[in-house]
Amino acid sequence: MIAKHSLSLRLLHWVMAMMFVSLFAAGLTMVSSLEPWQPSLLALHKAFGLVALVLFVLRVCAKFSSTPLTSSSDESKLQKMAASSVHFLLYCLMCAVPLTGILSQYFASKPISFFGIVSIGVKSEPDIVLYGLFRELHSLLIAVFALLIFMHVAGALYHYFIKKDDTLKRML
Amino acid sequence: MKTLIQFLSWLGLVLSANLVAQEKVTAQQFVDLQEGNKPFAGFRRAHAKGACITGEFVANGALAPYTKATLFEAGTTAFVGRFSIAGSNPTAPDLKAPVRSLALSFDLSSTEQWRIAMNTPPAMAVTNAHDFYQQIVAIKQGPDAIKAFFNEHPESKDFLNWKASYTPSSSFALEQYNSINAFYLIDNQNNKQAVRWHVMPRDNTPNTLSNSNNALFDELSSRLANGAVSFNWVFTLASDGDDETNPAVIWPSSREQVSAGVLKIKTIDSSEGARCHDINFDPLTLPTGIVATQDPILNARSAAYAESYRRRAKEKLLEALQ
């Protein structure tokens, strides 16, 4: 019997994983495309970015309200430290990436519509320097995020295929 | 499992759309072409030379039945704007520019912003961003290339007819500026009406221009020193036969027009720190009650404007950090 993570954490993990991959693909596409669907993709990217931020808050609540699982693997101290550092940084980026996106739009004075239901208020007069700061941070943090996700996936596959332990199965 | 398959299919669709997009002109290639080999750091990549203006729009309420946009209810709303000339050189001579422009920004509330970018031509010569890219390539190559380009693009007929009849005026204040692309007005019952708009000068007093590189901006400053410069803001309503997605076709002059009110320009500021320089006049930044049509050029403008804005924002950031 595998001691799995709570259902809420597992659901949030996979939903957010799919969302981040989609947001990343949409982001890469929309910054270069001049096709007529580009503005719709941009609007979806922004709206789902807001959803990702809300899910992050829920995930932090779920994380703190559930009992942490003890490691099922005989990892070295260094491996444990590496894994927990990657996890900690992933959590930081789950929050910082959408936040920098929102702030870039705030300082560009471009309201973000949440599926046409409500909009996020923006600065009345744009500030191009602060827009530049948060726009570049958004891209930079996404690159770090992608690298960490790659390490995270590599670690999970290492546990599954090489160590043959329950680390990945606990999240399924 | 079904959800996962659906997701993977969607992801595949996005990625393949990305690959298809890569074969066509990208926003980066477009802005690369506009800025040329020597970009002017911190300046807009298109319409680099300009001056900021402030003023107010006095709405008469005549357009209010057609749109939820609060701007058109009878009353007065302040705006920030910019007069500019086409080109990537911020010190170019005013009178050599083929296109003059007026951009407006309405800060209606923290969630309602409207950016408008208008030009002197009433139509585009082409119908999509990729042909527009080739048109700019041809312009850069010279008269023979542009002649060959127009021969291959019969859709440029309306634009060429306008060009043949157009004589540049002696003032920014005496030009007519056009939305070019069409938008939908959405009323309280959610009915939509396709429209284009133009602003028509209320003044007709010509001025003698200097030989200076800044002839037009100097003229506007001296004109404004004597009082506000005003334009009528006129909306043309499309009829059933009009294609609102084709920016190369001018609608017949018989179409119903609604004059929404008067734009009064009161001040001009040509300094580097002026208020409009931080604004990206992306025409897809729209308030409630105004919606973009599926015009391919209108929908391509947003990404190109964003790329230009990002480049100059990065340069301004680096400048601020030094």
mmCIF file of N, CA and C in Angstrom, chain B residues 86-210:
data_model
loop_
_atom_site.group_PDB
_atom_site.id
_atom_site.type_symbol
_atom_site.label_atom_id
_atom_site.label_comp_id
_atom_site.label_asym_id
_atom_site.label_seq_id
_atom_site.Cartn_x
_atom_site.Cartn_y
_atom_site.Cartn_z
ATOM 1 N N ALA B 86 5.372 59.039 -39.749
ATOM 2 C CA ALA B 86 5.830 57.663 -39.973
ATOM 3 C C ALA B 86 7.347 57.617 -40.079
ATOM 4 N N GLY B 87 7.909 56.463 -39.720
ATOM 5 C CA GLY B 87 9.352 56.265 -39.842
ATOM 6 C C GLY B 87 9.984 55.934 -38.495
ATOM 7 N N SER B 88 11.219 55.425 -38.567
ATOM 8 C CA SER B 88 11.884 54.979 -37.344
ATOM 9 C C SER B 88 12.900 55.994 -36.810
ATOM 10 N N ASN B 89 13.070 57.119 -37.539
ATOM 11 C CA ASN B 89 14.069 58.113 -37.138
ATOM 12 C C ASN B 89 13.417 59.243 -36.338
ATOM 13 N N PRO B 90 13.795 59.393 -35.059
ATOM 14 C CA PRO B 90 13.157 60.422 -34.235
ATOM 15 C C PRO B 90 13.582 61.854 -34.567
ATOM 16 N N THR B 91 14.530 62.000 -35.513
ATOM 17 C CA THR B 91 14.925 63.364 -35.900
ATOM 18 C C THR B 91 14.651 63.630 -37.389
ATOM 19 N N ALA B 92 13.843 62.778 -37.998
ATOM 20 C CA ALA B 92 13.563 62.899 -39.437
ATOM 21 C C ALA B 92 12.867 64.223 -39.759
ATOM 22 N N PRO B 93 13.080 64.736 -40.988
ATOM 23 C CA PRO B 93 12.370 65.967 -41.369
ATOM 24 C C PRO B 93 10.870 65.717 -41.505
ATOM 25 N N ASP B 94 10.079 66.581 -40.879
ATOM 26 C CA ASP B 94 8.623 66.378 -40.822
ATOM 27 C C ASP B 94 7.985 66.265 -42.198
ATOM 28 N N LEU B 95 8.437 67.108 -43.127
ATOM 29 C CA LEU B 95 7.705 67.225 -44.391
ATOM 30 C C LEU B 95 8.006 66.104 -45.377
ATOM 31 N N LYS B 96 8.977 65.252 -45.055
ATOM 32 C CA LYS B 96 9.275 64.138 -45.972
ATOM 33 C C LYS B 96 8.482 62.876 -45.628
ATOM 34 N N ALA B 97 7.826 62.893 -44.492
ATOM 35 C CA ALA B 97 7.111 61.679 -44.065
ATOM 36 C C ALA B 97 5.839 61.493 -44.888
ATOM 37 N N PRO B 98 5.597 60.268 -45.376
ATOM 38 C CA PRO B 98 4.407 60.035 -46.196
ATOM 39 C C PRO B 98 3.103 59.958 -45.392
ATOM 40 N N VAL B 99 3.247 59.682 -44.094
ATOM 41 C CA VAL B 99 2.052 59.483 -43.262
ATOM 42 C C VAL B 99 2.167 60.319 -41.991
ATOM 43 N N ARG B 100 1.064 60.957 -41.614
ATOM 44 C CA ARG B 100 0.988 61.691 -40.343
ATOM 45 C C ARG B 100 -0.040 60.976 -39.461
ATOM 46 N N SER B 101 0.170 61.070 -38.159
ATOM 47 C CA SER B 101 -0.672 60.265 -37.262
ATOM 48 C C SER B 101 -1.120 61.024 -36.028
ATOM 49 N N LEU B 102 -2.250 60.576 -35.521
ATOM 50 C CA LEU B 102 -2.768 61.092 -34.252
ATOM 51 C C LEU B 102 -3.173 59.886 -33.408
ATOM 52 N N ALA B 103 -2.598 59.811 -32.205
ATOM 53 C CA ALA B 103 -2.943 58.722 -31.285
ATOM 54 C C ALA B 103 -3.571 59.337 -30.036
ATOM 55 N N LEU B 104 -4.523 58.591 -29.452
ATOM 56 C CA LEU B 104 -5.222 59.081 -28.256
ATOM 57 C C LEU B 104 -5.252 57.991 -27.194
ATOM 58 N N SER B 105 -5.228 58.421 -25.927
ATOM 59 C CA SER B 105 -5.358 57.473 -24.820
ATOM 60 C C SER B 105 -6.352 58.023 -23.807
ATOM 61 N N PHE B 106 -7.412 57.264 -23.587
ATOM 62 C CA PHE B 106 -8.428 57.655 -22.608
ATOM 63 C C PHE B 106 -8.306 56.758 -21.377
ATOM 64 N N ASP B 107 -8.069 57.381 -20.235
ATOM 65 C CA ASP B 107 -8.008 56.657 -18.960
ATOM 66 C C ASP B 107 -9.394 56.779 -18.332
ATOM 67 N N LEU B 108 -10.306 55.860 -18.712
ATOM 68 C CA LEU B 108 -11.706 55.971 -18.300
ATOM 69 C C LEU B 108 -11.913 55.510 -16.863
ATOM 70 N N SER B 109 -11.166 54.470 -16.454
ATOM 71 C CA SER B 109 -11.155 54.020 -15.056
ATOM 72 C C SER B 109 -9.981 53.053 -14.949
ATOM 73 N N SER B 110 -9.747 52.510 -13.746
ATOM 74 C CA SER B 110 -8.586 51.622 -13.618
ATOM 75 C C SER B 110 -8.753 50.347 -14.459
ATOM 76 N N THR B 111 -9.991 50.004 -14.801
ATOM 77 C CA THR B 111 -10.196 48.795 -15.612
ATOM 78 C C THR B 111 -10.646 49.108 -17.043
ATOM 79 N N GLU B 112 -10.754 50.385 -17.360
ATOM 80 C CA GLU B 112 -11.246 50.789 -18.689
ATOM 81 C C GLU B 112 -10.270 51.769 -19.316
ATOM 82 N N GLN B 113 -9.480 51.257 -20.244
ATOM 83 C CA GLN B 113 -8.534 52.099 -20.969
ATOM 84 C C GLN B 113 -8.845 51.983 -22.454
ATOM 85 N N TRP B 114 -8.644 53.067 -23.185
ATOM 86 C CA TRP B 114 -8.853 53.011 -24.630
ATOM 87 C C TRP B 114 -7.677 53.696 -25.330
ATOM 88 N N ARG B 115 -7.017 52.943 -26.191
ATOM 89 C CA ARG B 115 -5.900 53.481 -26.975
ATOM 90 C C ARG B 115 -6.313 53.493 -28.445
ATOM 91 N N ILE B 116 -6.060 54.608 -29.086
ATOM 92 C CA ILE B 116 -6.465 54.783 -30.484
ATOM 93 C C ILE B 116 -5.263 55.259 -31.288
ATOM 94 N N ALA B 117 -5.025 54.631 -32.427
ATOM 95 C CA ALA B 117 -3.920 55.056 -33.290
ATOM 96 C C ALA B 117 -4.474 55.288 -34.696
ATOM 97 N N MET B 118 -4.469 56.546 -35.121
ATOM 98 C CA MET B 118 -5.060 56.898 -36.426
ATOM 99 C C MET B 118 -4.003 57.470 -37.373
ATOM 100 N N ASN B 119 -4.223 57.237 -38.665
ATOM 101 C CA ASN B 119 -3.293 57.733 -39.691
ATOM 102 C C ASN B 119 -4.025 58.537 -40.750
ATOM 103 N N THR B 120 -3.233 59.277 -41.557
ATOM 104 C CA THR B 120 -3.852 60.056 -42.639
ATOM 105 C C THR B 120 -4.475 59.185 -43.738
ATOM 106 N N PRO B 121 -3.892 58.054 -44.158
ATOM 107 C CA PRO B 121 -4.611 57.254 -45.167
ATOM 108 C C PRO B 121 -5.877 56.640 -44.574
ATOM 109 N N PRO B 122 -6.965 56.601 -45.355
ATOM 110 C CA PRO B 122 -8.202 56.006 -44.826
ATOM 111 C C PRO B 122 -8.254 54.497 -44.984
ATOM 112 N N ALA B 123 -7.285 53.919 -45.735
ATOM 113 C CA ALA B 123 -7.300 52.464 -45.970
ATOM 114 C C ALA B 123 -5.880 51.939 -46.017
ATOM 115 N N MET B 124 -5.754 50.639 -45.806
ATOM 116 C CA MET B 124 -4.473 49.968 -46.003
ATOM 117 C C MET B 124 -4.359 49.609 -47.483
ATOM 118 N N ALA B 125 -3.137 49.384 -47.962
ATOM 119 C CA ALA B 125 -2.962 48.943 -49.349
ATOM 120 C C ALA B 125 -3.147 47.439 -49.458
ATOM 121 N N VAL B 126 -3.056 46.744 -48.336
ATOM 122 C CA VAL B 126 -3.118 45.275 -48.329
ATOM 123 C C VAL B 126 -4.075 44.802 -47.235
ATOM 124 N N THR B 127 -4.292 43.493 -47.200
ATOM 125 C CA THR B 127 -5.322 42.993 -46.280
ATOM 126 C C THR B 127 -4.783 42.142 -45.138
ATOM 127 N N ASN B 128 -3.474 41.871 -45.133
ATOM 128 C CA ASN B 128 -2.943 41.077 -44.016
ATOM 129 C C ASN B 128 -1.507 41.497 -43.693
ATOM 130 N N ALA B 129 -1.036 41.071 -42.522
ATOM 131 C CA ALA B 129 0.257 41.521 -42.004
ATOM 132 C C ALA B 129 1.426 41.070 -42.879
ATOM 133 N N HIS B 130 1.279 39.893 -43.490
ATOM 134 C CA HIS B 130 2.394 39.356 -44.281
ATOM 135 C C HIS B 130 2.595 40.164 -45.565
ATOM 136 N N ASP B 131 1.484 40.557 -46.192
ATOM 137 C CA ASP B 131 1.594 41.417 -47.374
ATOM 138 C C ASP B 131 2.081 42.808 -46.967
ATOM 139 N N PHE B 132 1.670 43.251 -45.785
ATOM 140 C CA PHE B 132 2.113 44.563 -45.302
ATOM 141 C C PHE B 132 3.635 44.563 -45.101
ATOM 142 N N TYR B 133 4.136 43.443 -44.610
ATOM 143 C CA TYR B 133 5.593 43.287 -44.434
ATOM 144 C C TYR B 133 6.284 43.430 -45.797
ATOM 145 N N GLN B 134 5.734 42.734 -46.804
ATOM 146 C CA GLN B 134 6.332 42.792 -48.150
ATOM 147 C C GLN B 134 6.217 44.194 -48.737
ATOM 148 N N GLN B 135 5.140 44.896 -48.376
ATOM 149 C CA GLN B 135 4.980 46.277 -48.852
ATOM 150 C C GLN B 135 6.101 47.160 -48.279
ATOM 151 N N ILE B 136 6.408 46.991 -46.998
ATOM 152 C CA ILE B 136 7.478 47.793 -46.378
ATOM 153 C C ILE B 136 8.835 47.426 -46.995
ATOM 154 N N VAL B 137 9.023 46.107 -47.259
ATOM 155 C CA VAL B 137 10.273 45.673 -47.911
ATOM 156 C C VAL B 137 10.405 46.399 -49.252
ATOM 157 N N ALA B 138 9.307 46.435 -50.011
ATOM 158 C CA ALA B 138 9.331 47.079 -51.333
ATOM 159 C C ALA B 138 9.604 48.579 -51.202
ATOM 160 N N ILE B 139 8.986 49.225 -50.205
ATOM 161 C CA ILE B 139 9.217 50.675 -49.998
ATOM 162 C C ILE B 139 10.698 50.922 -49.739
ATOM 163 N N LYS B 140 11.308 50.033 -48.939
ATOM 164 C CA LYS B 140 12.728 50.202 -48.604
ATOM 165 C C LYS B 140 13.626 49.948 -49.827
ATOM 166 N N GLN B 141 13.120 49.098 -50.753
ATOM 167 C CA GLN B 141 13.933 48.777 -51.938
ATOM 168 C C GLN B 141 13.895 49.884 -52.986
ATOM 169 N N GLY B 142 12.846 50.679 -53.000
ATOM 170 C CA GLY B 142 12.805 51.789 -53.951
ATOM 171 C C GLY B 142 11.599 51.783 -54.864
ATOM 172 N N PRO B 143 11.480 52.813 -55.725
ATOM 173 C CA PRO B 143 10.277 53.030 -56.553
ATOM 174 C C PRO B 143 9.923 51.854 -57.470
ATOM 175 N N ASP B 144 10.932 51.198 -58.063
ATOM 176 C CA ASP B 144 10.611 50.089 -58.975
ATOM 177 C C ASP B 144 9.957 48.939 -58.226
ATOM 178 N N ALA B 145 10.522 48.648 -57.050
ATOM 179 C CA ALA B 145 9.992 47.539 -56.238
ATOM 180 C C ALA B 145 8.567 47.837 -55.778
ATOM 181 N N ILE B 146 8.326 49.084 -55.378
ATOM 182 C CA ILE B 146 6.988 49.404 -54.867
ATOM 183 C C ILE B 146 5.971 49.384 -56.021
ATOM 184 N N LYS B 147 6.426 49.801 -57.228
ATOM 185 C CA LYS B 147 5.543 49.762 -58.397
ATOM 186 C C LYS B 147 5.173 48.297 -58.704
ATOM 187 N N ALA B 148 6.192 47.443 -58.667
ATOM 188 C CA ALA B 148 5.949 46.016 -58.928
ATOM 189 C C ALA B 148 5.030 45.438 -57.855
ATOM 190 N N PHE B 149 5.235 45.862 -56.614
ATOM 191 C CA PHE B 149 4.397 45.362 -55.514
ATOM 192 C C PHE B 149 2.931 45.722 -55.751
ATOM 193 N N PHE B 150 2.666 46.975 -56.097
ATOM 194 C CA PHE B 150 1.269 47.397 -56.297
ATOM 195 C C PHE B 150 0.649 46.691 -57.514
ATOM 196 N N ASN B 151 1.481 46.428 -58.523
ATOM 197 C CA ASN B 151 0.961 45.689 -59.688
ATOM 198 C C ASN B 151 0.493 44.289 -59.300
ATOM 199 N N GLU B 152 1.213 43.711 -58.334
ATOM 200 C CA GLU B 152 0.846 42.352 -57.906
ATOM 201 C C GLU B 152 -0.278 42.352 -56.870
ATOM 202 N N HIS B 153 -0.654 43.535 -56.393
ATOM 203 C CA HIS B 153 -1.686 43.620 -55.348
ATOM 204 C C HIS B 153 -2.825 44.542 -55.784
ATOM 205 N N PRO B 154 -3.753 43.999 -56.585
ATOM 206 C CA PRO B 154 -4.866 44.841 -57.056
ATOM 207 C C PRO B 154 -5.750 45.367 -55.917
ATOM 208 N N GLU B 155 -5.670 44.708 -54.737
ATOM 209 C CA GLU B 155 -6.491 45.169 -53.611
ATOM 210 C C GLU B 155 -6.049 46.541 -53.113
ATOM 211 N N SER B 156 -4.894 47.031 -53.618
ATOM 212 C CA SER B 156 -4.414 48.342 -53.155
ATOM 213 C C SER B 156 -5.067 49.505 -53.916
ATOM 214 N N LYS B 157 -6.073 49.186 -54.760
ATOM 215 C CA LYS B 157 -6.724 50.200 -55.614
ATOM 216 C C LYS B 157 -7.244 51.417 -54.805
ATOM 217 N N ASP B 158 -8.007 51.157 -53.744
ATOM 218 C CA ASP B 158 -8.595 52.268 -52.977
ATOM 219 C C ASP B 158 -7.504 53.125 -52.337
ATOM 220 N N PHE B 159 -6.472 52.455 -51.837
ATOM 221 C CA PHE B 159 -5.369 53.182 -51.203
ATOM 222 C C PHE B 159 -4.674 54.073 -52.243
ATOM 223 N N LEU B 160 -4.417 53.508 -53.442
ATOM 224 C CA LEU B 160 -3.708 54.271 -54.482
ATOM 225 C C LEU B 160 -4.551 55.446 -54.986
ATOM 226 N N ASN B 161 -5.861 55.239 -55.080
ATOM 227 C CA ASN B 161 -6.744 56.344 -55.485
ATOM 228 C C ASN B 161 -6.696 57.472 -54.471
ATOM 229 N N TRP B 162 -6.720 57.084 -53.186
ATOM 230 C CA TRP B 162 -6.641 58.107 -52.143
ATOM 231 C C TRP B 162 -5.298 58.847 -52.242
ATOM 232 N N LYS B 163 -4.228 58.061 -52.432
ATOM 233 C CA LYS B 163 -2.875 58.632 -52.463
ATOM 234 C C LYS B 163 -2.748 59.650 -53.614
ATOM 235 N N ALA B 164 -3.361 59.310 -54.735
ATOM 236 C CA ALA B 164 -3.277 60.201 -55.899
ATOM 237 C C ALA B 164 -4.007 61.518 -55.642
ATOM 238 N N SER B 165 -5.031 61.458 -54.797
ATOM 239 C CA SER B 165 -5.835 62.664 -54.585
ATOM 240 C C SER B 165 -5.386 63.453 -53.350
ATOM 241 N N TYR B 166 -4.456 62.881 -52.581
ATOM 242 C CA TYR B 166 -4.085 63.488 -51.293
ATOM 243 C C TYR B 166 -2.956 64.505 -51.450
ATOM 244 N N THR B 167 -3.176 65.676 -50.875
ATOM 245 C CA THR B 167 -2.111 66.677 -50.804
ATOM 246 C C THR B 167 -1.870 66.968 -49.331
ATOM 247 N N PRO B 168 -0.641 66.748 -48.862
ATOM 248 C CA PRO B 168 -0.387 67.021 -47.441
ATOM 249 C C PRO B 168 -0.664 68.493 -47.118
ATOM 250 N N SER B 169 -1.257 68.729 -45.964
ATOM 251 C CA SER B 169 -1.591 70.103 -45.574
ATOM 252 C C SER B 169 -0.397 70.765 -44.896
ATOM 253 N N SER B 170 -0.590 72.016 -44.491
ATOM 254 C CA SER B 170 0.496 72.760 -43.847
ATOM 255 C C SER B 170 0.455 72.621 -42.325
ATOM 256 N N SER B 171 -0.376 71.704 -41.819
ATOM 257 C CA SER B 171 -0.458 71.574 -40.357
ATOM 258 C C SER B 171 -1.023 70.217 -39.944
ATOM 259 N N PHE B 172 -0.542 69.725 -38.806
ATOM 260 C CA PHE B 172 -1.171 68.538 -38.205
ATOM 261 C C PHE B 172 -2.649 68.830 -37.938
ATOM 262 N N ALA B 173 -2.952 70.110 -37.667
ATOM 263 C CA ALA B 173 -4.321 70.490 -37.289
ATOM 264 C C ALA B 173 -5.279 70.471 -38.465
ATOM 265 N N LEU B 174 -4.751 70.374 -39.693
ATOM 266 C CA LEU B 174 -5.622 70.454 -40.880
ATOM 267 C C LEU B 174 -5.790 69.108 -41.586
ATOM 268 N N GLU B 175 -5.273 68.055 -40.985
ATOM 269 C CA GLU B 175 -5.371 66.721 -41.586
ATOM 270 C C GLU B 175 -6.598 65.979 -41.063
ATOM 271 N N GLN B 176 -7.045 65.021 -41.875
ATOM 272 C CA GLN B 176 -8.067 64.086 -41.382
ATOM 273 C C GLN B 176 -7.344 62.801 -40.984
ATOM 274 N N TYR B 177 -7.668 62.281 -39.799
ATOM 275 C CA TYR B 177 -7.023 61.046 -39.315
ATOM 276 C C TYR B 177 -8.079 59.939 -39.238
ATOM 277 N N ASN B 178 -7.663 58.735 -39.679
ATOM 278 C CA ASN B 178 -8.636 57.639 -39.832
ATOM 279 C C ASN B 178 -8.288 56.413 -38.981
ATOM 280 N N SER B 179 -9.334 55.743 -38.516
ATOM 281 C CA SER B 179 -9.106 54.509 -37.742
ATOM 282 C C SER B 179 -8.558 53.409 -38.642
ATOM 283 N N ILE B 180 -8.792 53.515 -39.947
ATOM 284 C CA ILE B 180 -8.442 52.534 -40.985
ATOM 285 C C ILE B 180 -9.174 51.208 -40.738
ATOM 286 N N ASN B 181 -8.874 50.535 -39.648
ATOM 287 C CA ASN B 181 -9.532 49.259 -39.334
ATOM 288 C C ASN B 181 -10.933 49.528 -38.774
ATOM 289 N N ALA B 182 -11.783 48.520 -38.905
ATOM 290 C CA ALA B 182 -13.143 48.634 -38.363
ATOM 291 C C ALA B 182 -13.234 47.976 -36.985
ATOM 292 N N PHE B 183 -14.146 48.471 -36.198
ATOM 293 C CA PHE B 183 -14.414 47.932 -34.848
ATOM 294 C C PHE B 183 -15.927 47.738 -34.738
ATOM 295 N N TYR B 184 -16.353 47.011 -33.696
ATOM 296 C CA TYR B 184 -17.782 46.898 -33.437
ATOM 297 C C TYR B 184 -18.143 47.792 -32.254
ATOM 298 N N LEU B 185 -19.254 48.494 -32.377
ATOM 299 C CA LEU B 185 -19.840 49.171 -31.222
ATOM 300 C C LEU B 185 -20.856 48.188 -30.639
ATOM 301 N N ILE B 186 -20.854 48.020 -29.318
ATOM 302 C CA ILE B 186 -21.793 47.104 -28.659
ATOM 303 C C ILE B 186 -22.735 47.938 -27.793
ATOM 304 N N ASP B 187 -24.032 47.828 -28.056
ATOM 305 C CA ASP B 187 -24.978 48.650 -27.280
ATOM 306 C C ASP B 187 -25.474 47.900 -26.036
ATOM 307 N N ASN B 188 -26.386 48.533 -25.297
ATOM 308 C CA ASN B 188 -26.849 47.947 -24.027
ATOM 309 C C ASN B 188 -27.590 46.625 -24.212
ATOM 310 N N GLN B 189 -28.123 46.405 -25.430
ATOM 311 C CA GLN B 189 -28.816 45.129 -25.698
ATOM 312 C C GLN B 189 -27.863 44.117 -26.341
ATOM 313 N N ASN B 190 -26.563 44.461 -26.336
ATOM 314 C CA ASN B 190 -25.511 43.636 -26.942
ATOM 315 C C ASN B 190 -25.628 43.487 -28.457
ATOM 316 N N ASN B 191 -26.302 44.438 -29.109
ATOM 317 C CA ASN B 191 -26.294 44.470 -30.577
ATOM 318 C C ASN B 191 -24.951 45.028 -31.013
ATOM 319 N N LYS B 192 -24.444 44.522 -32.151
ATOM 320 C CA LYS B 192 -23.177 45.085 -32.594
ATOM 321 C C LYS B 192 -23.306 45.764 -33.949
ATOM 322 N N GLN B 193 -22.598 46.852 -34.075
ATOM 323 C CA GLN B 193 -22.598 47.638 -35.307
ATOM 324 C C GLN B 193 -21.145 47.878 -35.709
ATOM 325 N N ALA B 194 -20.783 47.420 -36.911
ATOM 326 C CA ALA B 194 -19.414 47.670 -37.385
ATOM 327 C C ALA B 194 -19.258 49.138 -37.759
ATOM 328 N N VAL B 195 -18.157 49.713 -37.338
ATOM 329 C CA VAL B 195 -17.899 51.130 -37.642
ATOM 330 C C VAL B 195 -16.425 51.351 -37.981
ATOM 331 N N ARG B 196 -16.183 52.432 -38.705
ATOM 332 C CA ARG B 196 -14.857 53.026 -38.768
ATOM 333 C C ARG B 196 -15.040 54.451 -38.298
ATOM 334 N N TRP B 197 -13.959 55.092 -37.920
ATOM 335 C CA TRP B 197 -14.123 56.497 -37.556
ATOM 336 C C TRP B 197 -12.981 57.318 -38.132
ATOM 337 N N HIS B 198 -13.232 58.617 -38.192
ATOM 338 C CA HIS B 198 -12.174 59.544 -38.567
ATOM 339 C C HIS B 198 -12.370 60.819 -37.770
ATOM 340 N N VAL B 199 -11.311 61.580 -37.613
ATOM 341 C CA VAL B 199 -11.462 62.888 -36.977
ATOM 342 C C VAL B 199 -11.176 63.942 -38.051
ATOM 343 N N MET B 200 -12.109 64.902 -38.150
ATOM 344 C CA MET B 200 -12.052 65.918 -39.205
ATOM 345 C C MET B 200 -11.672 67.257 -38.603
ATOM 346 N N PRO B 201 -10.720 67.970 -39.205
ATOM 347 C CA PRO B 201 -10.330 69.263 -38.637
ATOM 348 C C PRO B 201 -11.476 70.275 -38.683
ATOM 349 N N ARG B 202 -11.622 71.031 -37.590
ATOM 350 C CA ARG B 202 -12.641 72.096 -37.566
ATOM 351 C C ARG B 202 -12.047 73.419 -38.037
ATOM 352 N N ASP B 203 -10.717 73.473 -38.020
ATOM 353 C CA ASP B 203 -10.015 74.682 -38.426
ATOM 354 C C ASP B 203 -9.627 74.522 -39.897
ATOM 355 N N ASN B 204 -9.604 75.613 -40.634
ATOM 356 C CA ASN B 204 -9.121 75.498 -42.023
ATOM 357 C C ASN B 204 -8.130 76.602 -42.380
ATOM 358 N N THR B 205 -7.524 77.201 -41.353
ATOM 359 C CA THR B 205 -6.585 78.288 -41.609
ATOM 360 C C THR B 205 -5.188 77.741 -41.880
ATOM 361 N N PRO B 206 -4.691 77.872 -43.111
ATOM 362 C CA PRO B 206 -3.339 77.370 -43.376
ATOM 363 C C PRO B 206 -2.272 78.275 -42.769
ATOM 364 N N ASN B 207 -1.089 77.754 -42.612
ATOM 365 C CA ASN B 207 0.038 78.529 -42.090
ATOM 366 C C ASN B 207 1.214 78.390 -43.028
ATOM 367 N N THR B 208 2.117 79.335 -42.976
ATOM 368 C CA THR B 208 3.336 79.200 -43.770
ATOM 369 C C THR B 208 4.322 78.387 -42.943
ATOM 370 N N LEU B 209 4.850 77.343 -43.580
ATOM 371 C CA LEU B 209 5.759 76.466 -42.823
ATOM 372 C C LEU B 209 7.207 76.905 -42.980
ATOM 373 N N SER B 210 8.005 76.664 -41.936
ATOM 374 C CA SER B 210 9.438 76.964 -41.999
ATOM 375 C C SER B 210 10.148 75.852 -42.771
#
